PDB file of C-alpha atoms in Angstrom:
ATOM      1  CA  UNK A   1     147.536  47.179  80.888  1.00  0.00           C
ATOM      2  CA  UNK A   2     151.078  45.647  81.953  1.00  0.00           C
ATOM      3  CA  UNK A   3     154.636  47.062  82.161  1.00  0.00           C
ATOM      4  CA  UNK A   4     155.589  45.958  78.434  1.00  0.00           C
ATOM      5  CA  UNK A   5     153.074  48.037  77.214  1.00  0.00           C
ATOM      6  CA  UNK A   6     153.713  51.061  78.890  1.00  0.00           C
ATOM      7  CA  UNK A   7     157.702  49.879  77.666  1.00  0.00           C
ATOM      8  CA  UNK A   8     156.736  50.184  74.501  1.00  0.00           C
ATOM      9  CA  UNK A   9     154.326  53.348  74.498  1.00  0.00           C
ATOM     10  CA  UNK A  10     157.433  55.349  76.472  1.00  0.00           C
ATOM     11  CA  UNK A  11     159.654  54.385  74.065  1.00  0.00           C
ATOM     12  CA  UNK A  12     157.198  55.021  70.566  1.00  0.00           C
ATOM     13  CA  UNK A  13     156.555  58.541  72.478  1.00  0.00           C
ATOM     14  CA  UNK A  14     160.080  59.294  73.042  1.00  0.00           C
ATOM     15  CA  UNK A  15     161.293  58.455  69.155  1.00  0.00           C
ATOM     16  CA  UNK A  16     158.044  59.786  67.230  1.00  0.00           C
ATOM     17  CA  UNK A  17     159.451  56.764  64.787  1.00  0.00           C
ATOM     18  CA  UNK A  18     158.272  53.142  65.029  1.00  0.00           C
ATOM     19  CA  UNK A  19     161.259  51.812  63.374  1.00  0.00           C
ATOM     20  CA  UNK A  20     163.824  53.246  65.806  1.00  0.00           C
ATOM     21  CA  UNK A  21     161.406  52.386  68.707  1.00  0.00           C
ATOM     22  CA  UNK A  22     160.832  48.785  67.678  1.00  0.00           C
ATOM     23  CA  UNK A  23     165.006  48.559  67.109  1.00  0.00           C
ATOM     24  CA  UNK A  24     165.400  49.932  70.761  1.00  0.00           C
ATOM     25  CA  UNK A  25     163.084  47.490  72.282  1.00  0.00           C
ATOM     26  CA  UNK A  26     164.794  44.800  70.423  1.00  0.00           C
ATOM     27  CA  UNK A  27     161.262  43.911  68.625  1.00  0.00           C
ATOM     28  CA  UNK A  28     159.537  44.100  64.874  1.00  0.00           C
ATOM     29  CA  UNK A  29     157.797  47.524  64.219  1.00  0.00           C
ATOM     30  CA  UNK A  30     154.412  45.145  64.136  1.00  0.00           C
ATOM     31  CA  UNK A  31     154.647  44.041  67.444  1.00  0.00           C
ATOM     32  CA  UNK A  32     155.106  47.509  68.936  1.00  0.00           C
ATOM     33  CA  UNK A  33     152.522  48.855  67.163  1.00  0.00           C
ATOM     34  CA  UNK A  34     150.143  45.780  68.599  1.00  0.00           C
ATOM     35  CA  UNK A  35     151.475  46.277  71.836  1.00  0.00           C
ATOM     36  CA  UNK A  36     150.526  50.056  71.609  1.00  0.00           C
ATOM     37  CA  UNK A  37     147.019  49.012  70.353  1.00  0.00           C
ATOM     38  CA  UNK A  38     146.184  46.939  73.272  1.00  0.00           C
ATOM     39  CA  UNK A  39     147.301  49.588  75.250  1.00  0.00           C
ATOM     40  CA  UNK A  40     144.750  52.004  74.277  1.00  0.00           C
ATOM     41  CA  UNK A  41     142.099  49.762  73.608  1.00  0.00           C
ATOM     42  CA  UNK A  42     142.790  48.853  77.453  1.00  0.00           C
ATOM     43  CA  UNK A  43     142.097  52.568  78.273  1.00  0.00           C
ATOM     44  CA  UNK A  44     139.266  53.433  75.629  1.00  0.00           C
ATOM     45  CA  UNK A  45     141.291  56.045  73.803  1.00  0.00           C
ATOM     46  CA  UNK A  46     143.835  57.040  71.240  1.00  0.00           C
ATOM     47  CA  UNK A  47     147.907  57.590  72.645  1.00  0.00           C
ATOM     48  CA  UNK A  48     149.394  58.020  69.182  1.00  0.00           C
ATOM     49  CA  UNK A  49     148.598  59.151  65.822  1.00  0.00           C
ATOM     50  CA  UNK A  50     150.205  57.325  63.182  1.00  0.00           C
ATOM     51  CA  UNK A  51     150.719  57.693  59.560  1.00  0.00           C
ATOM     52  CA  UNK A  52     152.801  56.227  56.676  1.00  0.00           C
ATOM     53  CA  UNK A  53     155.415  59.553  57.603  1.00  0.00           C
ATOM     54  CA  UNK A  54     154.835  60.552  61.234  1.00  0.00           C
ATOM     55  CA  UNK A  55     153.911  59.450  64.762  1.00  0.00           C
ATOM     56  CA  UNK A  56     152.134  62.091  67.032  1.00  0.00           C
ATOM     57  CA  UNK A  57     150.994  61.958  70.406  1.00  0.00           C
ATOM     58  CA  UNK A  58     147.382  62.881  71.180  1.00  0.00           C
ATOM     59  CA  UNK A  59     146.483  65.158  73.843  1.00  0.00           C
ATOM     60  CA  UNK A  60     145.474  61.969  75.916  1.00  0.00           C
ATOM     61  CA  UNK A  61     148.965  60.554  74.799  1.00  0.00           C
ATOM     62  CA  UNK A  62     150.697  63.714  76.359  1.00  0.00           C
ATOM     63  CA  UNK A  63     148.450  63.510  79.537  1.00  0.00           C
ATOM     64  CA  UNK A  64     149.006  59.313  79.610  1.00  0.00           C
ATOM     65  CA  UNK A  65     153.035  60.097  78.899  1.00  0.00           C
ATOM     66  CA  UNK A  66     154.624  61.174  82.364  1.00  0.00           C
ATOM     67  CA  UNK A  67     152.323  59.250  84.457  1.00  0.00           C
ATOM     68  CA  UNK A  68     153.322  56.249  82.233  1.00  0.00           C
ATOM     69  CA  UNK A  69     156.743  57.199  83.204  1.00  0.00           C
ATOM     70  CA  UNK A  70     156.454  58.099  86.630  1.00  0.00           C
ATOM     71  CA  UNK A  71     155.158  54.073  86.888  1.00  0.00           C
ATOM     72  CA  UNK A  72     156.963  52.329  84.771  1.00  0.00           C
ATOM     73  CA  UNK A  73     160.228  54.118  87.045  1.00  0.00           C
ATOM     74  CA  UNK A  74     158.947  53.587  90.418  1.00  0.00           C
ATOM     75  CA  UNK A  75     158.408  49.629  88.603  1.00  0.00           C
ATOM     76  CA  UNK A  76     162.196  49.700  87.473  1.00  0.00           C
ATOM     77  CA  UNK A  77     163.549  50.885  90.965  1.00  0.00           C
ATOM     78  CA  UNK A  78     161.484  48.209  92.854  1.00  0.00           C
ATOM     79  CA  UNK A  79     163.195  45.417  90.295  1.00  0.00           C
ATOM     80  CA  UNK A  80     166.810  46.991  91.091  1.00  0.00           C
ATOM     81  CA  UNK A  81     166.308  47.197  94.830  1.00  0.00           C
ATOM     82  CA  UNK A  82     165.501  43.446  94.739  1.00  0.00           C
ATOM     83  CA  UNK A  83     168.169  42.472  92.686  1.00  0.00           C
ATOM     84  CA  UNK A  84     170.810  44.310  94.977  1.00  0.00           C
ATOM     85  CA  UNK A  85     169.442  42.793  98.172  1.00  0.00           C
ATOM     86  CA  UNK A  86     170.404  39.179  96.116  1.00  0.00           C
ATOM     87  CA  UNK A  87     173.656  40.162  94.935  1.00  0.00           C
ATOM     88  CA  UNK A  88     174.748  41.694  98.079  1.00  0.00           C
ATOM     89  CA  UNK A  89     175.066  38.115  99.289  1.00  0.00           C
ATOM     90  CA  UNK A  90     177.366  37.079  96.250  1.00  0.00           C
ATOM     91  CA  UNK A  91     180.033  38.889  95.145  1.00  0.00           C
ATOM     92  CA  UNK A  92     179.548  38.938  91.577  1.00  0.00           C
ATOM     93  CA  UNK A  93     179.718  41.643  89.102  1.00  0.00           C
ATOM     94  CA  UNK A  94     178.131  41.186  85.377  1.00  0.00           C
ATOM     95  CA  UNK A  95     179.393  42.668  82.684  1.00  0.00           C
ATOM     96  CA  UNK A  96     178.926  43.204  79.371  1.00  0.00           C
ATOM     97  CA  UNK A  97     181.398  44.637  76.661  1.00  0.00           C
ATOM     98  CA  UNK A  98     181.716  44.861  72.774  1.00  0.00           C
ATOM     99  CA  UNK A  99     183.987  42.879  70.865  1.00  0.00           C
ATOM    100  CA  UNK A 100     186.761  45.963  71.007  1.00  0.00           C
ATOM    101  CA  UNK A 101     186.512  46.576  74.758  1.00  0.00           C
ATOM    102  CA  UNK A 102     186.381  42.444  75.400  1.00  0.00           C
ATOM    103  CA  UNK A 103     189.525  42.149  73.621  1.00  0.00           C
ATOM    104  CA  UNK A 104     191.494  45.403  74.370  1.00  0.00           C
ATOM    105  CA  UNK A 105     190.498  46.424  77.481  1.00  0.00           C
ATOM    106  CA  UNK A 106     189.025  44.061  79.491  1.00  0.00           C
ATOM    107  CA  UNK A 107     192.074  41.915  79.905  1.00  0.00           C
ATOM    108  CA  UNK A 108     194.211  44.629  82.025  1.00  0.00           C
ATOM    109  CA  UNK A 109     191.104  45.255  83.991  1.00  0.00           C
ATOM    110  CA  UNK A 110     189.934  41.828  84.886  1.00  0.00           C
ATOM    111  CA  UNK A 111     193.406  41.302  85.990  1.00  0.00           C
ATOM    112  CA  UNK A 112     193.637  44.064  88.202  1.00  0.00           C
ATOM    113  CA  UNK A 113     189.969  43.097  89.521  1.00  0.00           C
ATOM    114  CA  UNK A 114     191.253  39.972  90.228  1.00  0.00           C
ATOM    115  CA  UNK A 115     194.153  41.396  92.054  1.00  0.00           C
ATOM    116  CA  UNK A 116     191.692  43.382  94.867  1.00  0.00           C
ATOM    117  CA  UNK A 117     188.999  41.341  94.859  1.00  0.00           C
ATOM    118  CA  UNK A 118     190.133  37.805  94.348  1.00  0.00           C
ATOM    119  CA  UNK A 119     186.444  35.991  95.150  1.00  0.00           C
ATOM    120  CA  UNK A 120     184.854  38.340  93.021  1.00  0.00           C
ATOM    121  CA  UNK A 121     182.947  35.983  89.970  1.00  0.00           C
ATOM    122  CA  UNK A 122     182.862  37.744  86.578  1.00  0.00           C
ATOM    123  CA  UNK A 123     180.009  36.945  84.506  1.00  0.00           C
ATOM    124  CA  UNK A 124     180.947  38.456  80.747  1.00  0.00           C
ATOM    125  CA  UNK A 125     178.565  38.704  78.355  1.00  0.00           C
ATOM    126  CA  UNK A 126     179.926  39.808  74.631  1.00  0.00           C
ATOM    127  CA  UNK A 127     177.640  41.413  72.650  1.00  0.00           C
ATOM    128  CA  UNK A 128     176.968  44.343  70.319  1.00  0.00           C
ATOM    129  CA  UNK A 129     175.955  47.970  71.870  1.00  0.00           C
ATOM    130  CA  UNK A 130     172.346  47.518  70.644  1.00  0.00           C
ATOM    131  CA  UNK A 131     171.878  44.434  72.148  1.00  0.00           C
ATOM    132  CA  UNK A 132     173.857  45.452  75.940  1.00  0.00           C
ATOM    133  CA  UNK A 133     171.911  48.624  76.707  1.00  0.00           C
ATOM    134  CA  UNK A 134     168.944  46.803  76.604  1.00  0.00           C
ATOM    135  CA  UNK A 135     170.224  43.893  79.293  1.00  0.00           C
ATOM    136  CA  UNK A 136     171.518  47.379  81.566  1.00  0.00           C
ATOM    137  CA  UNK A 137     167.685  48.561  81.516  1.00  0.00           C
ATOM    138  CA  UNK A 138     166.235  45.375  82.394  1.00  0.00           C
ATOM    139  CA  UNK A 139     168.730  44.553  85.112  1.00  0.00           C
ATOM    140  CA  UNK A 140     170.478  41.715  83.661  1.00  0.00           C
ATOM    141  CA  UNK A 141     173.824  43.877  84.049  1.00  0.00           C
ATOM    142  CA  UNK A 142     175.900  45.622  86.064  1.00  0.00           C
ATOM    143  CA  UNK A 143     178.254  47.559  83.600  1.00  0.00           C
ATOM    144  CA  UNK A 144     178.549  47.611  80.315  1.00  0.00           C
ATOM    145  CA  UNK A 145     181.514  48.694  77.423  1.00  0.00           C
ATOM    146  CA  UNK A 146     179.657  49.987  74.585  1.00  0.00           C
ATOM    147  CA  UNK A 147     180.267  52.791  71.745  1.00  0.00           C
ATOM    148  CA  UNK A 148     177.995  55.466  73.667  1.00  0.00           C
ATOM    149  CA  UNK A 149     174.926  56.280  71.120  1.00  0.00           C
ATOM    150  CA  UNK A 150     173.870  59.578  69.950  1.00  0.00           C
ATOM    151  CA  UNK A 151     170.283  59.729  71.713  1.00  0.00           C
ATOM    152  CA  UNK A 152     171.190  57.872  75.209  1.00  0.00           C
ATOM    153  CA  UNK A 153     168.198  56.335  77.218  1.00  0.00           C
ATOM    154  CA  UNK A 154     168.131  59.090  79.911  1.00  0.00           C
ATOM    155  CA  UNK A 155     168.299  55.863  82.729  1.00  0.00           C
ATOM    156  CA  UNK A 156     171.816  55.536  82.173  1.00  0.00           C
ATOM    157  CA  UNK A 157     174.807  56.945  82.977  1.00  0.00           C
ATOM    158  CA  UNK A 158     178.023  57.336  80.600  1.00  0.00           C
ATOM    159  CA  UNK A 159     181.662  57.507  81.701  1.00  0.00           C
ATOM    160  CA  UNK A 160     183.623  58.294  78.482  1.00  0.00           C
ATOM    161  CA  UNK A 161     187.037  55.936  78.395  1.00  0.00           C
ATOM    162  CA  UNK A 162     188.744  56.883  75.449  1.00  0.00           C
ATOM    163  CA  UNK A 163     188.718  56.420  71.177  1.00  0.00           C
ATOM    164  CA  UNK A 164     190.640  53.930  69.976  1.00  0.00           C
ATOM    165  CA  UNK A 165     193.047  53.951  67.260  1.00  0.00           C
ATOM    166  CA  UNK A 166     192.100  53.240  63.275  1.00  0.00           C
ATOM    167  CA  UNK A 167     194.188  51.041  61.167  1.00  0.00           C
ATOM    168  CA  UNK A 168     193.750  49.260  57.703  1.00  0.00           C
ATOM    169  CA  UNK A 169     193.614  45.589  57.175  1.00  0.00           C
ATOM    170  CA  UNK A 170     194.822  44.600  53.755  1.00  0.00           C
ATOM    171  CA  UNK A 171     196.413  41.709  52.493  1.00  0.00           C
ATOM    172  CA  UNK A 172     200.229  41.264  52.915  1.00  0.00           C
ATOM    173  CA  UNK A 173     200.863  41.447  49.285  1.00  0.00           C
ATOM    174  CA  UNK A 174     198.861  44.971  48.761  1.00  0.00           C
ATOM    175  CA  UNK A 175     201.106  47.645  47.253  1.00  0.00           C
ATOM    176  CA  UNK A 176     200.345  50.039  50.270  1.00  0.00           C
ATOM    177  CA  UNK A 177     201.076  47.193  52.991  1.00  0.00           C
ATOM    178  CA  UNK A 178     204.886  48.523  53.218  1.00  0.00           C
ATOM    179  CA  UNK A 179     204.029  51.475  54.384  1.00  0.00           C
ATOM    180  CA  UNK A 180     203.970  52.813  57.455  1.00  0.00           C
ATOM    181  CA  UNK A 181     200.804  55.350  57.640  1.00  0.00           C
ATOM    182  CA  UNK A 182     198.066  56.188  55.202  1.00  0.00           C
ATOM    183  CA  UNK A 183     195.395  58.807  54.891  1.00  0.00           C
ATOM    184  CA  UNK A 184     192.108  57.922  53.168  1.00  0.00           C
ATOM    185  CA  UNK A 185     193.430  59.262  50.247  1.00  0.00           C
ATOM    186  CA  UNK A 186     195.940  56.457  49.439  1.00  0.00           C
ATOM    187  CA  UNK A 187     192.849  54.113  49.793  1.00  0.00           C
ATOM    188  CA  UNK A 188     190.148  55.906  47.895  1.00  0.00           C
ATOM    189  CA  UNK A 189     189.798  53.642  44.747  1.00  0.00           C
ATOM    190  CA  UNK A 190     190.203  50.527  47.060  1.00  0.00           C
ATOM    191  CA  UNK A 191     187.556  47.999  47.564  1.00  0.00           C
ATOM    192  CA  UNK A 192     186.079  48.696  50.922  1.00  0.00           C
ATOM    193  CA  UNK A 193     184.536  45.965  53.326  1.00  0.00           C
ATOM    194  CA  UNK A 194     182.630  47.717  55.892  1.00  0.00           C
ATOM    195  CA  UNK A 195     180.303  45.989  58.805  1.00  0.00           C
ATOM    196  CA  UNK A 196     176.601  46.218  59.038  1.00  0.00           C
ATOM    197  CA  UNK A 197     175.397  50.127  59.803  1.00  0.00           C
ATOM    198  CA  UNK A 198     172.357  48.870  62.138  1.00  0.00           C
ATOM    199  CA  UNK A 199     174.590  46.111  64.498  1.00  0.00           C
ATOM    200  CA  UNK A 200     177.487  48.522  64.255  1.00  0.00           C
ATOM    201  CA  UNK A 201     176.598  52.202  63.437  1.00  0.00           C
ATOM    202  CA  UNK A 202     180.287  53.505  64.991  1.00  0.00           C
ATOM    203  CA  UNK A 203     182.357  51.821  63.024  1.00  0.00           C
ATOM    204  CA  UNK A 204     180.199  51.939  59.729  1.00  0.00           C
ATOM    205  CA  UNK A 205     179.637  55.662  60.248  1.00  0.00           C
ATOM    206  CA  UNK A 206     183.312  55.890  60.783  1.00  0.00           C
ATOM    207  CA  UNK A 207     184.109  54.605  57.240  1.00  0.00           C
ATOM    208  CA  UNK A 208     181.897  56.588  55.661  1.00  0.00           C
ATOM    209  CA  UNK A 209     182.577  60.225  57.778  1.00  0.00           C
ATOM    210  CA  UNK A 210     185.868  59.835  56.929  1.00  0.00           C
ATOM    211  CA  UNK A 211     185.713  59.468  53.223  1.00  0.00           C
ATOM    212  CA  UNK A 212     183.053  61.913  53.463  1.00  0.00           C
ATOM    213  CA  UNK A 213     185.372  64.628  55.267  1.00  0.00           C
ATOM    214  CA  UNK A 214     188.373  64.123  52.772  1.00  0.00           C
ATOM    215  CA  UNK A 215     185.768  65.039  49.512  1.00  0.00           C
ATOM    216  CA  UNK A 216     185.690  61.547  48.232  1.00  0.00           C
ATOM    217  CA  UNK A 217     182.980  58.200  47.787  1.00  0.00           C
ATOM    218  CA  UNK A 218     183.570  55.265  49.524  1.00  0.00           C
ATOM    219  CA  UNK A 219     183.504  52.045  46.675  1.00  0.00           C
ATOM    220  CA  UNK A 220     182.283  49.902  49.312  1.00  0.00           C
ATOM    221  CA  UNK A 221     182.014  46.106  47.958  1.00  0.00           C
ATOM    222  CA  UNK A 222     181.455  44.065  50.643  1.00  0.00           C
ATOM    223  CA  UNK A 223     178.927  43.988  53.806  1.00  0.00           C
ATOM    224  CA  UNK A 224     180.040  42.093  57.117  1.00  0.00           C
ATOM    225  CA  UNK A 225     179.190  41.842  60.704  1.00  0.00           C
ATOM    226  CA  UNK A 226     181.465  40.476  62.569  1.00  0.00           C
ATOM    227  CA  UNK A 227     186.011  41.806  62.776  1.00  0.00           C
ATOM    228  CA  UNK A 228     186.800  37.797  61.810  1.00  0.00           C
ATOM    229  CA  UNK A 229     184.624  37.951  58.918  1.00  0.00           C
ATOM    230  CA  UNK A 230     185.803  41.003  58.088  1.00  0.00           C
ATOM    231  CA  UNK A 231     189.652  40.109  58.492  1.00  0.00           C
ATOM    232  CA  UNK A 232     189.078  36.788  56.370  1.00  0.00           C
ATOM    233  CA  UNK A 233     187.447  38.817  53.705  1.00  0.00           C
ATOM    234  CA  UNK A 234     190.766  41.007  53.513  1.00  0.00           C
ATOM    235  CA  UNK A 235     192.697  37.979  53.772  1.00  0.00           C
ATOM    236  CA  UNK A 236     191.084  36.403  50.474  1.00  0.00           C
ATOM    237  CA  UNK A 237     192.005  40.357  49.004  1.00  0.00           C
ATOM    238  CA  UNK A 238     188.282  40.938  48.732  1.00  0.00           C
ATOM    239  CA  UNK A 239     188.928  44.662  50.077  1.00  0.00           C
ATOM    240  CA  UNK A 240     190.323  46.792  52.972  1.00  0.00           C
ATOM    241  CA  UNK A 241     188.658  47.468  55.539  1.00  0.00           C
ATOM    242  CA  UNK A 242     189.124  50.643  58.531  1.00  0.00           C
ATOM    243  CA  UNK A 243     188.969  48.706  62.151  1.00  0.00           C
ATOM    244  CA  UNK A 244     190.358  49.237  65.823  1.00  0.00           C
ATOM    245  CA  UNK A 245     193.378  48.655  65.869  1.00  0.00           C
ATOM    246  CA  UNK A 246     192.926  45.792  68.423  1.00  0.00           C
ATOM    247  CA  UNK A 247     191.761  43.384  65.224  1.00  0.00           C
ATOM    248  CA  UNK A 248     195.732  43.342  64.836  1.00  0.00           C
ATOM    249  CA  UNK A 249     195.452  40.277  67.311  1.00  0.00           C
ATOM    250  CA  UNK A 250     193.043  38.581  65.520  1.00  0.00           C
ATOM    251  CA  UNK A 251     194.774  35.204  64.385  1.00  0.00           C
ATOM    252  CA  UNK A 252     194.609  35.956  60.631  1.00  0.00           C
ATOM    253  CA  UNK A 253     197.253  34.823  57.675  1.00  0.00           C
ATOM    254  CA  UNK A 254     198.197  37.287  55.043  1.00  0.00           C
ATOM    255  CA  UNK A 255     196.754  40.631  57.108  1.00  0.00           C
ATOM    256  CA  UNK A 256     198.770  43.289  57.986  1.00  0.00           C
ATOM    257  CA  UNK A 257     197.397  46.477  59.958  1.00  0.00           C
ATOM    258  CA  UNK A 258     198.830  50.242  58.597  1.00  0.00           C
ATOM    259  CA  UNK A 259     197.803  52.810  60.637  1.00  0.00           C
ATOM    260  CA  UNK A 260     195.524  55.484  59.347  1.00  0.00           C
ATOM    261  CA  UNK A 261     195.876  59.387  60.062  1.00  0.00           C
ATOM    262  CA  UNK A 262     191.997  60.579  60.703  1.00  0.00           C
ATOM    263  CA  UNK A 263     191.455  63.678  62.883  1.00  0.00           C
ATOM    264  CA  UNK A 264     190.851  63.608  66.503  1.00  0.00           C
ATOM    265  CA  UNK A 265     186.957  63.920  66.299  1.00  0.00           C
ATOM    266  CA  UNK A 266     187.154  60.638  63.877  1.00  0.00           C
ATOM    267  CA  UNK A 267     188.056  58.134  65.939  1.00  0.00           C
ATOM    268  CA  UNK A 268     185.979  55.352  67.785  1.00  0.00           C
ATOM    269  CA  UNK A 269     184.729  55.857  71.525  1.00  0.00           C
ATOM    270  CA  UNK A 270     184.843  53.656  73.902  1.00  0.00           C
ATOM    271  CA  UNK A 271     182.501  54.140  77.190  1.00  0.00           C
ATOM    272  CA  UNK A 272     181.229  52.448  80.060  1.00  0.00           C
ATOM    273  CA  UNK A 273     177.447  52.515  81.172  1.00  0.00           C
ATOM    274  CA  UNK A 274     175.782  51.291  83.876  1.00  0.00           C
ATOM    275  CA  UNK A 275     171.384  52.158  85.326  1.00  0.00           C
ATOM    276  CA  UNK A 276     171.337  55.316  86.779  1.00  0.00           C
ATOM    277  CA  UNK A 277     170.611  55.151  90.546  1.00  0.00           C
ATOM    278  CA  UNK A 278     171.082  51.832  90.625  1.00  0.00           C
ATOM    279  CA  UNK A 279     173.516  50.712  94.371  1.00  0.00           C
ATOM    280  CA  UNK A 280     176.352  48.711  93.663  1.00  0.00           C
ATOM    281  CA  UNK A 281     179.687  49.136  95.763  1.00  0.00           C
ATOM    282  CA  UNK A 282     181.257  46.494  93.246  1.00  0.00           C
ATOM    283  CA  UNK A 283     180.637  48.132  90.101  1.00  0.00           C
ATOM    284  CA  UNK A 284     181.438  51.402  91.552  1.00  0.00           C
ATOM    285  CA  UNK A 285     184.882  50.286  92.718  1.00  0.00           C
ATOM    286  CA  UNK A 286     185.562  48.804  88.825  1.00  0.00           C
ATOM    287  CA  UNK A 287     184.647  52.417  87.663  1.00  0.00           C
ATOM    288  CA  UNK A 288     187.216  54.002  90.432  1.00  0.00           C
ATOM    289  CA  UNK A 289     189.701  51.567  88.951  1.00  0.00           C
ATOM    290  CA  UNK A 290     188.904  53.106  85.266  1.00  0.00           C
ATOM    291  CA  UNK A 291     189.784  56.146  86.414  1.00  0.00           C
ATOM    292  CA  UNK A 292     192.887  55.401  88.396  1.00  0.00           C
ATOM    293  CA  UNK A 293     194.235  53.395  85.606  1.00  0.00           C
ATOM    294  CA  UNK A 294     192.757  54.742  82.390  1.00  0.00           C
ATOM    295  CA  UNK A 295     195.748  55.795  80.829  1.00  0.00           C
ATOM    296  CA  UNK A 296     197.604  52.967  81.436  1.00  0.00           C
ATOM    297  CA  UNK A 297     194.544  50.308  80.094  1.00  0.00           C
ATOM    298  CA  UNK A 298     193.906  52.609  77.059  1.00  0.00           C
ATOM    299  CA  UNK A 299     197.713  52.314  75.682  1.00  0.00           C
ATOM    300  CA  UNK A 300     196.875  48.591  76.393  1.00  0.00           C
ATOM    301  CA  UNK A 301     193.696  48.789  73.915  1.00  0.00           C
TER     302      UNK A 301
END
């Protein structure tokens, strides 16, 4: 029995679903579910039950779960202690954002960092929210600037920034490109390039809600991942596409950026996260900066 196994037991338990276990663990469904197997061959009995349509835990599983927690915790905790006790001899502070927060945020608030703390090293790491929560858990990150998800892992904490503003990309030489707002309806029969829903479920979902809410079907024609794909694809007049409005400076020919009316509750969030419990006078001082200045930084973004 070893820490990745309980890892991945907590985590199948917790989701009843392989698939979204496996994608929080960063991991094929087939390795979790070998993982799990060692696991309870290791302790002679049966944690799960599994079919083609469910996952159950067994009353063993139940019994196994909270000590498996209780463990795995105390395991975490003795990690973070040690890492502190390094870092508290270099001032460094790593931090991980997505693209919108690297390019819209960040900037003012490095700046200012920069400004107090002066010897402080920033180590940024870019990356999509999937991919950043995971790096928090482990330790390899002090804060992160992620689109907070809809089932948090319960070891972090959440300090909701603000939602940033929707525009459409088109082409230059689109009809609509003169004007100077549009509502989904102007765009319903327009080709739609949207990103990828399981690297970026916000700004998918966002798409998608907001056709949804306004009675109408999305004619979505092309798939991307990343905003310069998906501003190159408007460029060549493959589609639209709904992004922050940030993408605006993107270097990009031909593009121009309308903005879009969508109600307040449609609109992308930005947060930051950091591990619960977790001491760290640095990252604590860039959150009291947040606050002090959050206004200011989100009319930046």
């Amino acid at each position: 029995m070893d820490l990745h196994q309980l890892r991945c037991f907590i985590t199948a338990a917790d989701e009843l679903h392989f698939g979204r276990a496996a994608q929080r663990l960063e991991m094929m469904p087939s390795a979790l579910g070998r993982h799990i197997r060692l696991l309870e061959d290791d302790l002679g009995t049966r944690l799960l039950t599994r079919t083609t349509r469910s996952v159950a835990l067994t009353e063993d599983g139940t019994a196994f779960l909270k000590q498996a927690r209780d463990l795995l915790d105390r395991a975490d905790l003795l990690a973070v202690s040690f890492r502190e006790r390094v870092r508290e001899r270099a001032a460094t502070i790593r931090v991980g954002a997505i693209d919108s927060a690297a390019a819209g945020l960040l900037p003012a608030l490095l700046h200012d960092l920069r400004a107090r703390h002066p010897d402080v090293t920033v180590k940024l790491v870019e990356d999509k929210t999937i991919r950043l929560l995971p790096r928090l858990l482990s330790g390899r990150l002090d804060l992160a600037f992620v689109r907070p998800p809809v089932s948090a892992d319960k070891r972090i904490d959440f300090m909701p920034l603000f939602h940033e503003t929707a525009v459409v990309a088109m082409s230059e030489r689109h009809p609509l490109g003169q004007r100077k707002r549009l509502t989904i309806a102007d765009i319903a029969d327009e080709p739609l390039i949207v990103p990828e829903r399981r690297s970026r479920p916000h700004s998918h979902d966002l798409t998608m809600k907001l056709f949804a809410e306004a009675g109408l079907d999305a004619n979505v024609v092309q798939i991307a991942d990343e905003k310069q794909t998906i501003v190159n694809l408007v460029a060549a007049e493959i589609g639209v596409a709904i992004v922050p409005r940030w993408t605006q400076r993107m270097a990009a020919r031909n593009v121009c950026y309308v903005p879009l009316k969508v109600s307040a509750m449609n609109r992308l969030p930005l947060a930051a996260a950091w591990l619960r419990g977790a001491r760290d006078p640095m990252r604590d001082d860039v959150l009291a900066m947040l606050q002090s200045n959050l206004e200011r930084y989100r009319k930046e973004a």
